């Protein structure tokens, strides 16, 4: 059974930082591209970032480029998302999932995990 458990969210002021983690189990983590998606209040799921299975290539939506960094540790079966220079519009529930081309194109399926809440507010 695929399990993805996100953690690391919280309340942070604008300009602040957080590091999200996603612990994966139940599948061969190192064989898969992975991604982070988010859902802001009252809005649909939005692709945020993807990383290749080996971690050598990363991809970001324009609004987070230069502020977010995706990474992974295949030895620990863990995916990360470093969030810096946070803005109020980054407020959302953040989820990790196996990468999906459809999601990167705007059609994201419901992610399997519970997510971790990021709230950016002064």
CSV table of C-alpha atoms in Angstrom, one decimal:
chain,number,residue,atom,x,y,z
A,1,UNK,CA,0.0,0.0,0.0
A,2,UNK,CA,1.3,3.4,-1.0
A,3,UNK,CA,1.7,5.7,1.9
A,4,UNK,CA,2.9,9.3,1.8
A,5,UNK,CA,3.0,11.2,5.0
A,6,UNK,CA,3.6,15.0,4.9
A,7,UNK,CA,5.0,17.1,7.8
A,8,UNK,CA,6.7,20.3,8.5
A,9,UNK,CA,3.9,22.9,7.9
A,10,UNK,CA,3.0,25.7,10.2
A,11,UNK,CA,2.2,29.3,10.7
A,12,UNK,CA,4.9,31.7,9.4
A,13,UNK,CA,5.1,35.4,8.8
A,14,UNK,CA,5.5,36.8,5.3
A,15,UNK,CA,9.2,36.4,4.3
A,16,UNK,CA,9.7,33.4,6.5
A,17,UNK,CA,10.8,29.9,5.7
A,18,UNK,CA,9.6,26.3,6.3
A,19,UNK,CA,10.9,22.9,5.3
A,20,UNK,CA,8.3,20.3,4.4
A,21,UNK,CA,9.0,16.6,4.4
A,22,UNK,CA,7.2,13.6,2.9
A,23,UNK,CA,7.9,10.1,4.1
A,24,UNK,CA,7.2,7.5,1.5
A,25,UNK,CA,6.5,3.8,1.8
A,26,UNK,CA,4.9,0.9,0.0
A,27,UNK,CA,6.5,1.4,-3.3
A,28,UNK,CA,10.0,1.7,-4.9
A,29,UNK,CA,10.5,5.4,-4.1
A,30,UNK,CA,13.8,5.8,-6.0
A,31,UNK,CA,12.1,4.6,-9.2
A,32,UNK,CA,9.6,7.4,-9.4
A,33,UNK,CA,9.6,11.1,-10.2
A,34,UNK,CA,7.8,12.9,-7.3
A,35,UNK,CA,6.0,16.2,-7.0
A,36,UNK,CA,4.5,18.6,-4.5
A,37,UNK,CA,1.0,20.0,-5.1
A,38,UNK,CA,-1.0,22.4,-3.0
A,39,UNK,CA,-4.6,23.5,-2.4
A,40,UNK,CA,-5.4,27.0,-1.2
A,41,UNK,CA,-8.7,27.6,0.6
A,42,UNK,CA,-11.6,27.6,-1.9
A,43,UNK,CA,-9.3,26.7,-4.8
A,44,UNK,CA,-8.4,23.5,-6.7
A,45,UNK,CA,-5.2,21.5,-6.6
A,46,UNK,CA,-2.2,23.2,-8.1
A,47,UNK,CA,1.1,21.7,-9.1
A,48,UNK,CA,4.1,23.2,-7.4
A,49,UNK,CA,7.2,21.3,-8.2
A,50,UNK,CA,8.6,18.0,-9.5
A,51,UNK,CA,11.9,16.1,-9.2
A,52,UNK,CA,13.3,13.3,-11.3
A,53,UNK,CA,13.8,9.9,-9.6
A,54,UNK,CA,17.5,10.5,-9.2
A,55,UNK,CA,17.1,14.1,-8.1
A,56,UNK,CA,19.2,15.5,-10.9
A,57,UNK,CA,16.4,17.6,-12.5
A,58,UNK,CA,13.8,19.8,-10.8
A,59,UNK,CA,10.9,21.8,-12.1
A,60,UNK,CA,8.8,24.6,-10.6
A,61,UNK,CA,5.7,26.6,-11.3
A,62,UNK,CA,6.7,30.2,-12.2
A,63,UNK,CA,5.2,31.7,-9.0
A,64,UNK,CA,7.6,29.7,-6.7
A,65,UNK,CA,10.8,29.7,-8.8
A,66,UNK,CA,13.7,31.1,-6.9
A,67,UNK,CA,11.8,30.7,-3.6
A,68,UNK,CA,11.1,27.0,-3.3
A,69,UNK,CA,13.6,24.1,-3.6
A,70,UNK,CA,12.5,20.5,-4.0
A,71,UNK,CA,14.9,17.7,-3.1
A,72,UNK,CA,14.9,14.0,-2.1
A,73,UNK,CA,16.9,11.5,-0.2
A,74,UNK,CA,16.3,8.1,-1.8
A,75,UNK,CA,18.2,6.3,1.0
A,76,UNK,CA,15.6,7.6,3.5
A,77,UNK,CA,12.6,7.4,1.1
A,78,UNK,CA,11.9,11.0,1.8
A,79,UNK,CA,10.9,14.0,-0.3
A,80,UNK,CA,11.5,17.6,0.8
A,81,UNK,CA,10.3,21.1,-0.1
A,82,UNK,CA,12.2,24.1,1.2
A,83,UNK,CA,10.0,27.2,1.2
A,84,UNK,CA,11.7,30.6,1.5
A,85,UNK,CA,10.5,34.2,1.1
A,86,UNK,CA,7.0,33.0,1.8
A,87,UNK,CA,4.0,35.1,0.7
A,88,UNK,CA,0.4,35.2,1.9
A,89,UNK,CA,-0.6,33.6,-1.4
A,90,UNK,CA,1.5,30.5,-0.6
A,91,UNK,CA,-1.0,29.7,2.1
A,92,UNK,CA,-2.4,26.2,1.3
A,93,UNK,CA,-2.4,22.5,2.2
A,94,UNK,CA,0.7,21.0,0.7
A,95,UNK,CA,0.7,17.4,-0.5
A,96,UNK,CA,3.3,15.1,-2.0
A,97,UNK,CA,2.5,12.5,-4.7
A,98,UNK,CA,4.1,10.5,-7.5
A,99,UNK,CA,4.7,12.9,-10.4
A,100,UNK,CA,1.9,13.3,-12.9
A,101,UNK,CA,2.2,15.0,-16.3
A,102,UNK,CA,-1.5,15.7,-16.2
A,103,UNK,CA,-1.1,17.5,-12.9
A,104,UNK,CA,1.8,19.6,-14.3
A,105,UNK,CA,-0.6,20.5,-17.1
A,106,UNK,CA,-3.3,21.6,-14.7
A,107,UNK,CA,-5.4,18.5,-14.0
A,108,UNK,CA,-4.4,17.1,-10.6
A,109,UNK,CA,-6.0,14.0,-9.1
A,110,UNK,CA,-6.6,13.9,-5.3
A,111,UNK,CA,-3.3,13.1,-3.6
A,112,UNK,CA,-3.2,10.1,-1.3
A,113,UNK,CA,-1.9,11.7,1.8
A,114,UNK,CA,-3.3,14.0,4.5
A,115,UNK,CA,-1.1,17.0,3.6
A,116,UNK,CA,0.6,19.6,5.8
A,117,UNK,CA,-0.9,23.1,6.3
A,118,UNK,CA,1.2,26.1,5.5
A,119,UNK,CA,-0.2,29.4,6.7
A,120,UNK,CA,1.6,32.7,5.8
A,121,UNK,CA,0.2,35.5,7.8
A,122,UNK,CA,1.4,38.5,9.8
